[in-house]
Coordinates of C-alpha atoms in Angstrom, one line a residue:
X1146 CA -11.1 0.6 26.6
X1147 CA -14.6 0.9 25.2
X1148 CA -17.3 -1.2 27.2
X1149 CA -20.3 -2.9 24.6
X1150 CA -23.6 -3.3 26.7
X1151 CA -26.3 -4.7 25.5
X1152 CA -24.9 -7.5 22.6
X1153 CA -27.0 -7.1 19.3
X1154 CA -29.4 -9.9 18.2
X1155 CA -29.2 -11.7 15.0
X1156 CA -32.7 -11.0 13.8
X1157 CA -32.9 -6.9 13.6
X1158 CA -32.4 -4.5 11.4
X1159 CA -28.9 -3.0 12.2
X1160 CA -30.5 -0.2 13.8
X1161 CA -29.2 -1.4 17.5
X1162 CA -25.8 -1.3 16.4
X1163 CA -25.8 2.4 15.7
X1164 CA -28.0 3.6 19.0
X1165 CA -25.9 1.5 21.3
X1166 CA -24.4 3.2 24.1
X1167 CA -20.4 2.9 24.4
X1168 CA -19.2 3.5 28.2
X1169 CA -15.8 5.8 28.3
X1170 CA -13.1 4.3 30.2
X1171 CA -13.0 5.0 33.7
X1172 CA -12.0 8.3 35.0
X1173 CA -9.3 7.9 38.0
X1174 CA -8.6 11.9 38.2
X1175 CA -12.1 14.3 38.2
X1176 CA -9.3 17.8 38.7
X1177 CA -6.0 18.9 37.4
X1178 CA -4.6 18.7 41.1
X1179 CA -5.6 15.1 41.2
X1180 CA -4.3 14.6 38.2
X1181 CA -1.2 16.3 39.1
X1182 CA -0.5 14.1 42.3
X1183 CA -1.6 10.9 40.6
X1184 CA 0.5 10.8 37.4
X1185 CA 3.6 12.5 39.1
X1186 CA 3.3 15.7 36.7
X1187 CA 5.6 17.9 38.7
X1188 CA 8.6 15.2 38.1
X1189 CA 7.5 14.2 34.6
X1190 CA 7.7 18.4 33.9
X1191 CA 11.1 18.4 35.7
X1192 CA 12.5 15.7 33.6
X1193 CA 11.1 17.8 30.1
X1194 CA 12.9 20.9 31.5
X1195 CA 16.2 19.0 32.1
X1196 CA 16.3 17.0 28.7
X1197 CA 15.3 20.2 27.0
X1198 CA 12.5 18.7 25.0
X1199 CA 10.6 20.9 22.7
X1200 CA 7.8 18.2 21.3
X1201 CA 6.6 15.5 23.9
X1202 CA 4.5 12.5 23.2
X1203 CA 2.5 11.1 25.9
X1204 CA 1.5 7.3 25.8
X1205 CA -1.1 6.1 27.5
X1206 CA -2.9 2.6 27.4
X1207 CA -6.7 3.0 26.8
X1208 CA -7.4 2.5 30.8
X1209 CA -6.3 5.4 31.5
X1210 CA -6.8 7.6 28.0
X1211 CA -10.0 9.6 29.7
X1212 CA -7.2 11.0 32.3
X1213 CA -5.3 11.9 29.4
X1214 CA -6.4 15.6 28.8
X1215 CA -5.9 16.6 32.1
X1216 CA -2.4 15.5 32.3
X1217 CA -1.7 17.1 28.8
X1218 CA -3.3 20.3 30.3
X1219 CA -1.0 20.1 33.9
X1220 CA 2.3 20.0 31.5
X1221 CA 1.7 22.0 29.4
X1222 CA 1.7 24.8 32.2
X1223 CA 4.6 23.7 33.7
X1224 CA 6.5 23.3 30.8
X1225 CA 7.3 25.0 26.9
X1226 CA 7.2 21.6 25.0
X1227 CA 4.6 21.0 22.9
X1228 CA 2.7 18.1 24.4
X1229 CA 0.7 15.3 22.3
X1230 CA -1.3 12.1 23.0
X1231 CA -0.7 8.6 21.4
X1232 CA -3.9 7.4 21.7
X1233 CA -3.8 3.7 20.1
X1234 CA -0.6 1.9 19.9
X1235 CA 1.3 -0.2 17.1
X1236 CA 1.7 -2.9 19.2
X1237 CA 1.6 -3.7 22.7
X1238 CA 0.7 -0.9 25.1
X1239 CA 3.5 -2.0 27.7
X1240 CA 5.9 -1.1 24.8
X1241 CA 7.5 2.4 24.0
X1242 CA 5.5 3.4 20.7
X1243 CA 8.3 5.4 19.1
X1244 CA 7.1 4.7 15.8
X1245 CA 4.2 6.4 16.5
X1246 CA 6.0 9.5 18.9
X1247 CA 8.5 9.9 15.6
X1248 CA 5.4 10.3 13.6
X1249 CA 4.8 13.4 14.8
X1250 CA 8.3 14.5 15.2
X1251 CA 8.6 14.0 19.2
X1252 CA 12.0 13.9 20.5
X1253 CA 10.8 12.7 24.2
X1254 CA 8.6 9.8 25.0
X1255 CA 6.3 9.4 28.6
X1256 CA 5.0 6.4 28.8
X1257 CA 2.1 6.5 31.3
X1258 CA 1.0 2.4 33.7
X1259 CA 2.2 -0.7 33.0
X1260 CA 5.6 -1.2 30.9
X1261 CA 7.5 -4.4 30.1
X1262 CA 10.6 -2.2 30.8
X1263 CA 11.9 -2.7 27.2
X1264 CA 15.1 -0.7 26.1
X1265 CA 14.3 1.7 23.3
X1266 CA 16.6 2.4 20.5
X1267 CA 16.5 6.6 19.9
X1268 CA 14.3 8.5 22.1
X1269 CA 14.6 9.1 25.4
X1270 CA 11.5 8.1 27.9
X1271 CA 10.5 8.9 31.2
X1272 CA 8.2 5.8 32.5
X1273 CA 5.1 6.7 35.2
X1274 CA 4.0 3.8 36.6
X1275 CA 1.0 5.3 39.1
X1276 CA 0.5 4.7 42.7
X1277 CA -2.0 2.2 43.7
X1278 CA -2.3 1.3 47.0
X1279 CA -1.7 -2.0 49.2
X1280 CA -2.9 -3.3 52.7
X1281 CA 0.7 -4.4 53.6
X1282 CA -0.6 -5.6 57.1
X1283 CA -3.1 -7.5 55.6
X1284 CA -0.5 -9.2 53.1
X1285 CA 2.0 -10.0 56.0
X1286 CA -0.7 -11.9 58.2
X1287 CA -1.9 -13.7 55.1
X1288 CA 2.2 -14.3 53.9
X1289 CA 2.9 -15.2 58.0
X1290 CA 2.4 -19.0 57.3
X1291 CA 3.8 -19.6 53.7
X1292 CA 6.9 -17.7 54.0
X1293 CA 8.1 -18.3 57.8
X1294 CA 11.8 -18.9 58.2
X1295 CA 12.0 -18.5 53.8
X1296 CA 14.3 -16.3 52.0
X1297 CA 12.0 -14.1 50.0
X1298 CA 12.9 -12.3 46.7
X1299 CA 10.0 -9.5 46.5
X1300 CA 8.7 -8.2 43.3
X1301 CA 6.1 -6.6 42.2
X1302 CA 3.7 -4.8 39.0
X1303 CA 5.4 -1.4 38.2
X1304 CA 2.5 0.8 39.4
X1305 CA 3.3 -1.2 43.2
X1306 CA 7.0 -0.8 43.0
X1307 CA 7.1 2.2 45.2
X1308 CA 5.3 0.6 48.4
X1309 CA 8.2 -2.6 48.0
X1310 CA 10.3 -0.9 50.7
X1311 CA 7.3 -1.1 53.5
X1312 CA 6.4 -4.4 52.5
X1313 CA 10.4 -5.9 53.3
X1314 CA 10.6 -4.0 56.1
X1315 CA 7.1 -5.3 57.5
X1316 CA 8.3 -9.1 56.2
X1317 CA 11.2 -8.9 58.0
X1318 CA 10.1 -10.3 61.4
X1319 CA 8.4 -13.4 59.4
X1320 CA 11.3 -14.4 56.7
X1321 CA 14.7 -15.7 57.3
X1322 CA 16.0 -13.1 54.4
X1323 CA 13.9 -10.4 52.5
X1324 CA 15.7 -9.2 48.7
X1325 CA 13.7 -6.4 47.9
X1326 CA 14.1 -6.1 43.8
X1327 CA 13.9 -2.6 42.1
X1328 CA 13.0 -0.7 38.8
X1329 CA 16.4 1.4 37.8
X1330 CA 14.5 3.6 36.3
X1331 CA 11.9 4.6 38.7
X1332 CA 12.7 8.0 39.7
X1333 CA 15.1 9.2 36.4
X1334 CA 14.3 9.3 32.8
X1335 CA 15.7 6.5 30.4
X1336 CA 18.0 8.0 27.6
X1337 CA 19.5 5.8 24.9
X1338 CA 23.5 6.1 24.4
X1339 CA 23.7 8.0 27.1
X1340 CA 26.8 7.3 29.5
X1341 CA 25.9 5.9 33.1
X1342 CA 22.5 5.7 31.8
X1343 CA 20.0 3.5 33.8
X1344 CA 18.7 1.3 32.1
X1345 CA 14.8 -0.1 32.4
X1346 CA 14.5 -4.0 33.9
X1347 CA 14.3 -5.3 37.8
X1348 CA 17.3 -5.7 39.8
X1349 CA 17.8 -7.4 42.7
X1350 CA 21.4 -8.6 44.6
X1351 CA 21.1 -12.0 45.9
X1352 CA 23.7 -13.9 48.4
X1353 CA 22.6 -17.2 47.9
X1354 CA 21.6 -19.0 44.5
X1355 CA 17.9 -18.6 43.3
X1356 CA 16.8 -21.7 43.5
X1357 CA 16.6 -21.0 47.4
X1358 CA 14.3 -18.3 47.0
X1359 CA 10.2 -17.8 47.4
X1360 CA 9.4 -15.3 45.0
X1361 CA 6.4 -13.4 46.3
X1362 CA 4.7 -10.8 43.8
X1363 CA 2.5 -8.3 44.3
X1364 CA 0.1 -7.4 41.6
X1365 CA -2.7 -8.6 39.9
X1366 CA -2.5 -11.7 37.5
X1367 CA -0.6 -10.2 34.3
X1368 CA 1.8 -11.4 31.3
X1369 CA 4.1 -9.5 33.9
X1370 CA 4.0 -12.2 36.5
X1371 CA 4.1 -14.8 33.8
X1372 CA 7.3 -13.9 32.6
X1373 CA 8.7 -13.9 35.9
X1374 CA 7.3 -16.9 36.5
X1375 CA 8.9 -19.0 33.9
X1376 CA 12.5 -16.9 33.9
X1377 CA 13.0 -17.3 37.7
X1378 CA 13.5 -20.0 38.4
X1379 CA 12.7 -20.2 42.6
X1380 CA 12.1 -23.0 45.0
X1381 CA 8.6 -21.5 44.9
X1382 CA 6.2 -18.8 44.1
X1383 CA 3.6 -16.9 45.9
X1384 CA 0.9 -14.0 44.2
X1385 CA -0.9 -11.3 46.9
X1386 CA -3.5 -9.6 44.6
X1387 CA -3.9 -6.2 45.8
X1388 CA -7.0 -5.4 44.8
X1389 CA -9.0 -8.5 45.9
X1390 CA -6.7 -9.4 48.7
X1391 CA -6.2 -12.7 48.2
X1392 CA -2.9 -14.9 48.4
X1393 CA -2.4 -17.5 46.1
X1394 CA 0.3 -20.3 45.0
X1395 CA 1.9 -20.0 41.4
X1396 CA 3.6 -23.8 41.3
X1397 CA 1.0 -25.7 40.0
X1398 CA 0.6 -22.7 37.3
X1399 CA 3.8 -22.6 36.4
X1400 CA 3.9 -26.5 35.7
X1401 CA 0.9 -26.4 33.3
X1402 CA 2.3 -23.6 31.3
X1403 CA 5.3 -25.1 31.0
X1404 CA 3.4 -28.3 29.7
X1405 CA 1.7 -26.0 27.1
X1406 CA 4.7 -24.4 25.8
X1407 CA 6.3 -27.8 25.6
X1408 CA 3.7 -29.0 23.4
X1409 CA 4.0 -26.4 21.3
X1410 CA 7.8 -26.6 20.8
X1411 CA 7.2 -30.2 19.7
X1412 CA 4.5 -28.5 17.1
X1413 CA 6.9 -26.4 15.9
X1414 CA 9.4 -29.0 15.6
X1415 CA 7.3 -30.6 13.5
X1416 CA 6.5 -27.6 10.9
X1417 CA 8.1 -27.5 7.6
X1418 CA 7.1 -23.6 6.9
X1419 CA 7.5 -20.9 9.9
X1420 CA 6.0 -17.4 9.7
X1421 CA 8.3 -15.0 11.3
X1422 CA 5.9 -12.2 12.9
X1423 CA 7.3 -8.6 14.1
X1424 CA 5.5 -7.7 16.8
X1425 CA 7.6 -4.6 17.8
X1426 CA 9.6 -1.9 16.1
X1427 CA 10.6 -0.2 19.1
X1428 CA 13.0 -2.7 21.0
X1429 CA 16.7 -2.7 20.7
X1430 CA 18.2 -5.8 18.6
X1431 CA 14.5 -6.7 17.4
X1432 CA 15.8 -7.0 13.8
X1433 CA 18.5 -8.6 14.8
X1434 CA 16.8 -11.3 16.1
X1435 CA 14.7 -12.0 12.9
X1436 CA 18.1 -12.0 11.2
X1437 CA 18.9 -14.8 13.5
X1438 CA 15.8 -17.1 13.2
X1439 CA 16.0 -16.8 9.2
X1440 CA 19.4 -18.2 9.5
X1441 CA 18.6 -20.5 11.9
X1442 CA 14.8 -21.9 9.7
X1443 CA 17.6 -21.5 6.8
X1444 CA 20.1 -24.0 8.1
X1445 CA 17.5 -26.1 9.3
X1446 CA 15.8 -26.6 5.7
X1447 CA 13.1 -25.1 6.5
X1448 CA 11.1 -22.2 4.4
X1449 CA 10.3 -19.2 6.8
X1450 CA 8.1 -15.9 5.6
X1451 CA 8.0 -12.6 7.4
X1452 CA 4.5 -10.9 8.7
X1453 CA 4.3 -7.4 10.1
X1454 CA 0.9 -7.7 11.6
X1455 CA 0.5 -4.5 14.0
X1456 CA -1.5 -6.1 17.2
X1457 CA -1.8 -9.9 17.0
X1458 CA -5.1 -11.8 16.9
X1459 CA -6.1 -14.9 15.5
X1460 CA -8.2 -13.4 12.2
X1461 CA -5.0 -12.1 11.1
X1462 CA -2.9 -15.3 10.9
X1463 CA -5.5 -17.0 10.1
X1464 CA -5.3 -15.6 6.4
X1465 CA -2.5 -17.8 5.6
X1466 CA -2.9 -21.5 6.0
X1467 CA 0.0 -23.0 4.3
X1468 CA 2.1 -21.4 7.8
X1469 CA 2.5 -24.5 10.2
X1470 CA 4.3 -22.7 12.7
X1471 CA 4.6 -19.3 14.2
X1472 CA 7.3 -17.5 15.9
X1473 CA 6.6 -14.0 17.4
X1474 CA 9.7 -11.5 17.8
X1475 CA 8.2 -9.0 20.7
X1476 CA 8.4 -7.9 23.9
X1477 CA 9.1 -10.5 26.9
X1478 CA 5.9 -10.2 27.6
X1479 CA 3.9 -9.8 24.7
X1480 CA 5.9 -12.9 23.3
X1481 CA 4.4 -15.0 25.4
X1482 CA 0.9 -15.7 23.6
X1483 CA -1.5 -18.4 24.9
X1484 CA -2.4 -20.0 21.4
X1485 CA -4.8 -21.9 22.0
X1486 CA -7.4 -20.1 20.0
X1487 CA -4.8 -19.7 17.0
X1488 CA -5.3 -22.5 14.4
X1489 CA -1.2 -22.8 14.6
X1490 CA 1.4 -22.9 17.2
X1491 CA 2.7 -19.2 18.1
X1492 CA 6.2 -19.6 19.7
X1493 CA 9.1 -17.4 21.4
X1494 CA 12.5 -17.1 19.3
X1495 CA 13.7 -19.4 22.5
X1496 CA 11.2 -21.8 22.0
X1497 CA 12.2 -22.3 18.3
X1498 CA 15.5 -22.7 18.9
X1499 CA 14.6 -25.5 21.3
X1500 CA 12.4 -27.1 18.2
X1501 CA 15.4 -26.9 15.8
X1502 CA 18.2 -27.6 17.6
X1503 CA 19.0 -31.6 17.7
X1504 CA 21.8 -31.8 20.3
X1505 CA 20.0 -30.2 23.1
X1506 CA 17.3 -30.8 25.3
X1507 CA 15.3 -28.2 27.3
X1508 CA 16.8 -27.8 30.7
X1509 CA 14.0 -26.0 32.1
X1510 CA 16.1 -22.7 31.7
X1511 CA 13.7 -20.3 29.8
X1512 CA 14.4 -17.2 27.7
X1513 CA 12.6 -13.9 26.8
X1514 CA 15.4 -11.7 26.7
X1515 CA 17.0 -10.8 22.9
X1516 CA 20.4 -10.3 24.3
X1517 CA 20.7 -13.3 26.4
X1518 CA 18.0 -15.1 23.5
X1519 CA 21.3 -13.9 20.8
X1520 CA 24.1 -15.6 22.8
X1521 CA 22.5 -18.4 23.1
X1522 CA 22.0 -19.0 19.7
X1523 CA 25.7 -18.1 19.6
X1524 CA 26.6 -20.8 21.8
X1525 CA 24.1 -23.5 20.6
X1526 CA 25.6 -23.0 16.6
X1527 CA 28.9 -23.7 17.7
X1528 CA 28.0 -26.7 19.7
X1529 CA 25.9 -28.2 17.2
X1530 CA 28.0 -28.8 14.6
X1531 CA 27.5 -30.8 11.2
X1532 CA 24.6 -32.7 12.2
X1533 CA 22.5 -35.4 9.1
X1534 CA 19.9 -33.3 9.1
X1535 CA 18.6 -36.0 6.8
X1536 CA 17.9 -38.5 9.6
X1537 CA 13.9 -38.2 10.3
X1538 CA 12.9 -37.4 13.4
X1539 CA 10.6 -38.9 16.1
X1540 CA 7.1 -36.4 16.7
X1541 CA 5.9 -36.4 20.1
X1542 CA 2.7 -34.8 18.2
X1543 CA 1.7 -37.8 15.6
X1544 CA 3.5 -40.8 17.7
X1545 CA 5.2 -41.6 14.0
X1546 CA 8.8 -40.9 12.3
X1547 CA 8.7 -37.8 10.3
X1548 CA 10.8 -36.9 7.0
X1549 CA 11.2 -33.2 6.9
X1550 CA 10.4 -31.3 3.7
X1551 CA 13.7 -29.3 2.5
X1552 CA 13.5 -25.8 0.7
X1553 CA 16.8 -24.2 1.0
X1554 CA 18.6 -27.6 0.0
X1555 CA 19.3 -27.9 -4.0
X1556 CA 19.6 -31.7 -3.3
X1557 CA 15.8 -32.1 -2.0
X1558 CA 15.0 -31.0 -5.6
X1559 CA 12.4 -34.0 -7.1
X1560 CA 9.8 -34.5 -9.3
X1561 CA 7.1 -31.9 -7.2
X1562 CA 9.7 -29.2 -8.3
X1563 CA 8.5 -29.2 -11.8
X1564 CA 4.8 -29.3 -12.7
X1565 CA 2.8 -29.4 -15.7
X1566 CA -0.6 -28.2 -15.7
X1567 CA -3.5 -30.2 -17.2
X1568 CA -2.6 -31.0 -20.7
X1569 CA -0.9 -27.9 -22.4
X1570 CA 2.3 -27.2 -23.1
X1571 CA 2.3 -24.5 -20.1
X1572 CA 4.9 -25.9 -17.1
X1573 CA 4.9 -24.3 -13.8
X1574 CA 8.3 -24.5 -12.0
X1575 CA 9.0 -23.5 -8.9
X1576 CA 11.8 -24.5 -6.1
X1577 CA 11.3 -24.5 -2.6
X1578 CA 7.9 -22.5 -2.9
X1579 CA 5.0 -23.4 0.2
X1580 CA 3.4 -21.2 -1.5
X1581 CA 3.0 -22.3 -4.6
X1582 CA 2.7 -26.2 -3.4
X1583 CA 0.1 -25.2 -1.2
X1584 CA -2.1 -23.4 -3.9
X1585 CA -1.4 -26.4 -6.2
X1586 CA -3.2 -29.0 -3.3
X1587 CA -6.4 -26.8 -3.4
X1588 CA -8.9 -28.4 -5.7
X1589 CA -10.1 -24.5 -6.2
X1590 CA -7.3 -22.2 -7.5
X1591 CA -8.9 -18.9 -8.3
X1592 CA -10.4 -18.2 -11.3
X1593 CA -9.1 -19.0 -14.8
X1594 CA -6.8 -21.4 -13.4
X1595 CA -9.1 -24.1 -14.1
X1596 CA -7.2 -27.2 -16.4
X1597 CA -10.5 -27.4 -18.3
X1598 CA -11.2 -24.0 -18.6
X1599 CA -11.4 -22.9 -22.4
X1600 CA -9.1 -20.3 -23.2
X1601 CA -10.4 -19.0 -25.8
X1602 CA -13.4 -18.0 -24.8
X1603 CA -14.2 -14.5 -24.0
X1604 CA -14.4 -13.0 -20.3
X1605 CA -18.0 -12.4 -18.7
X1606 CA -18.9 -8.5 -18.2
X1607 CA -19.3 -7.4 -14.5
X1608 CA -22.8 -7.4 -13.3
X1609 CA -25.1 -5.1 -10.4
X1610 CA -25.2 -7.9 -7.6
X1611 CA -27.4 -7.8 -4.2
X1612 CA -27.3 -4.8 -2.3
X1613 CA -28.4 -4.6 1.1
X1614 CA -27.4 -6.8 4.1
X1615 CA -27.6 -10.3 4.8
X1616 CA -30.6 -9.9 6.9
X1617 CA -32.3 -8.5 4.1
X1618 CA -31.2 -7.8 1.1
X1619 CA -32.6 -5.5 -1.2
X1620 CA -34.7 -8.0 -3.8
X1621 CA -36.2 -9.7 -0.7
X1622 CA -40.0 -9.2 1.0
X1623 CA -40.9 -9.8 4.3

C-alpha cells in the first residue's frame, strides 16, 4: 500500500501534489531464494504441476505486491503455466478474486497472506499464508498466570498457524487441556466439487462444551480475531500480539462491540427502506443470500434496493440518502463493518434478521456464516408465523411508538400514492416508490421540475464557465 508523506497545504498551487514522493510497499524478499523459501514456491509449483494448470493467477494484497515479481519469476521456472498478477482486488483482499482470475482466463487461483478462508464456487485455489515468526517462550511465561489450570482452545492469524503445534505442546505444563485448532487447507490445494475435498475454515475437536473454554489467539488485532470473537462464544478470551509481544484480554472488547452492533440492529429495525450491498462475487451461496433478505425486507413491508459497490467506503453510500439502512452480503469478515463513520447503519444478513423478526430475541448466538446464516432464516420463517405486522413497534432509538411505512402491501395504498404537481393537469403516480417520495420532500428537484417554472419558454444555450482550480481560477489576479 502506497505511503503519502508530506500532506499538501491548502494555500499552493497544485504543484506539491505532482512532486510528492510515494514510498513502495515494503520488500520482505531482496532474492529469488528468499523469495522461494518465504512464499513456499516449491509447494505452490507442486500443486500447479499436479492440477495441471496451464494459466495461473496470483493474488496478492498490496503489502506484499513489491514481492510479487519475484515469486512470479521462481514459478514460472519451475513450472509451464502461464503465471499472472492480480494486482488490486474487487473486494476484500482476504477474498478469492475469481472475478478478476476469470478475467484473464485463469483456471487456478494462489492466493498469497491473510484469507477469511471463504469457499469459492469454480476455480480451484491453493492458499499461502507466510511464515512469520513467534517467541513461544515468551508467550507461555506471559500466558502462565491467565491460563493456569484452563482448558485452552488455541487459534491463531493464518500466516501463524504453522507454529500452533509448539505453542500446545509448550502450554501443556500450564493448562488443564490444550485444543489446538487447524486450517484444512494448509498443506493441499482447495478444489471446488471435488470429492473428499478439504475444505478452507478452522477446525478444532472439543470434549467438553465451549463455553468452558479460554480462547487464546495469536495474531495481531484483525477483523480475523473479531469474528472469532463474537462467533465463539468461550468463558473467556485472551490476544498474544506477536509482533509487539504484548498479552491482552478481549472481554471487555467483545462487550462493547456487542453493544454497538445492538444498537445498530435496533436502527435497522427502525428503517423503512434497506440497501442490499454485494460485497463479494466470489463466495458460494452469496446470491442466495440476497435472494433471502429480498424476501425477508419483502414480507416485512419494507422497500429494499440492490448496490454493487466494489470496495465499501462511506463516499459511496453516501450518494443515496433516502437508504435508512444497510445490509452488506460479504465475507465473515469483511461483513463486519464498524459504521460509525457511515451516515447509516451497515449491518450483517444476521443482524437483519434479528431487526425484522418479532418473535425472537437475540440470544447472544451470532452469525457470519451463509450456510448456517440460510438455515436459520429457514427455521425463524417457519416459527414466526402470521404475525399483525400492523401493530407498531416500540424504538429503542427514538424512545416513541413507530408506525412502519408499507411498500409491498396494496392495502397501505393512501392519498401520498397519487400526486399532482403544482397546478396542471400533469399527475405523478407512483406505488411503493422511496425514491420517488424522497425526491418529492426536496424543496430542490432538478431543473425544470420547478411548479412555477414556465413551460413555454425556451431553454438557455450552454455557456464557457471558469476554468482553472478553486485556488485560482483562471479570471482571477493575485
Amino acid at each position: 500500500m502506497s505511503q503519502v508523506n508530506n500532506p499538501v497545504a491548502i494555500d499552493n498551487d497544485g504543484s506539491a501534489v505532482l512532486e510528492r514522493n510515494v514510498e513502495p510497499s515494503k520488500q520482505l524478499a531482496h532474492t529469488v531464494a528468499e523469495a522461494v523459501e518465504l512464499y513456499d514456491v516449491d509447494r505452490t509449483a507442486a500443486h500447479i504441476a499436479e492440477g495441471g494448470y496451464s494459466r495461473v493467477a496470483l493474488q496478492f494484497p498490496d503489502e506484499l505486491l513489491a514481492d510479487s515479481t519475484l515469486v512470479s519469476a521462481a514459478l514460472q521456472e519451475r513450472t509451464q503455466a502461464r503465471v499472472f498478477i492480480l494486482a488490486d482486488t474487487s473486494y476484500g483482499s482476504c477474498c478469492v478474486d475469481e472475478v478478476a482470475a476469470e478475467h484473464y482466463a485463469a483456471d487456478a487461483v494462489v492466493h498469497y497472506g491473510r484469507t477469511c478462508l471463504s469457499l469459492t464456487t469454480r476455480l480451484p485455489v491453493v492458499y499461502v499464508f507466510g511464515r512469520e515468526t513467534v517467541d513461544v517462550a515468551d508467550l507461555c511465561a506471559q500466558c502462565e498466570t491467565e491460563l493456569q489450570g484452563s482448558r485452552v482452545l488455541l487459534v491463531s492469524d493464518v500466516q501463524y498457524a504453522h507454529v500452533l503445534e509448539d505453542i500446545g505442546k509448550a502450554l501443556e505444563d500450564i493448562c488443564k487441556e490444550v485444543v489446538v485448532s487447524r486450517i484444512a487447507v494448509q498443506d493441499c490445494a482447495y478444489v471446488p466439487g471435488a470429492e473428499d475435498a478439504a475444505e478452507p475454515g478452522r477446525l478444532w475437536d472439543l470434549e467438553h462444551p465451549i463455553g468452558e473454554y479460554t480462547m487464546l489467539y495469536v495474531g495481531e488485532e484483525s477483523l480475523t480475531l473479531t469474528n472469532l470473537l463474537v462467533t465463539q462464544r468461550c468463558q473467556s478470551a485472551l490476544s498474544y500480539a506477536p509482533q509487539t509481544r504484548t498479552l491482552r484480554a478481549e472481554s471487555a472488547r467483545v462487550n462493547r462491540h456487542l453493544s454497538r452492533r445492538y444498537h445498530m440492529v435496533q436502527r435497522a429495525r427502525d428503517a423503512n427502506v434497506v440497501g442490499i450491498v454485494v460485497g463479494t462475487l466470489a463466495a458460494v451461496r452469496y446470491q442466495s443470500v440476497v435472494d433471502a433478505l429480498k424476501q425477508l425486507i419483502r414480507r416485512a413491508g419494507k422497500k429494499f434496493y440492490v448496490f454493487v459497490v466494489g470496495k465499501l467506503n462511506v463516499a459511496k453510500l453516501a450518494n443515496f440518502p433516502e437508504i435508512e439502512a444497510y445490509v452488506l452480503v460479504a465475507c465473515p469478515e469483511n461483513s463486519l463493518v464498524d459504521s460509525k463513520d457511515f451516515y447509516q447503519p451497515v449491518v450483517t444478513p444476521y443482524e437483519l434478521l434479528l431487526a425484522l423478526s418479532r418473535s425472537h430475541e437475540w440470544t447472544g448466538d451470532y452469525i457470519t456464516d451463509f450456510h448456517a446464516f440460510l438455515n436459520e432464516l429457514d427455521q425463524r420463517t417457519d416459527d414466526d408465523g402470521d404475525d399483525d405486522e400492523d401493530v407498531p413497534h416500540f424504538s429503542l432509538v427514538t424512545g416513541t411508538l413507530r408506525q412502519a411505512r408499507r411498500y409491498n402491501d396494496p392495502r397501505a395504498s393512501s392519498s401520498r400514492d397519487v400526486t399532482v404537481q403544482g397546478g396542471s393537469t400533469e399527475i405523478a403516480q407512483y406505488m411503493g416508490s422511496a425514491g420517488a417520495e424522497h425526491l418529492l420532500a426536496r424543496a430542490f428537484r432538478g431543473l425544470g421540475h420547478d411548479d412555477q417554472e414556465d413551460k413555454d419558454s425556451e431553454p438557455m444555450l450552454a455557456v464557457d464557465g471558469l476554468s482553472g482550480i478553486a485556488y485560482k481560477y483562471s479570471h482571477e489576479t493575485k
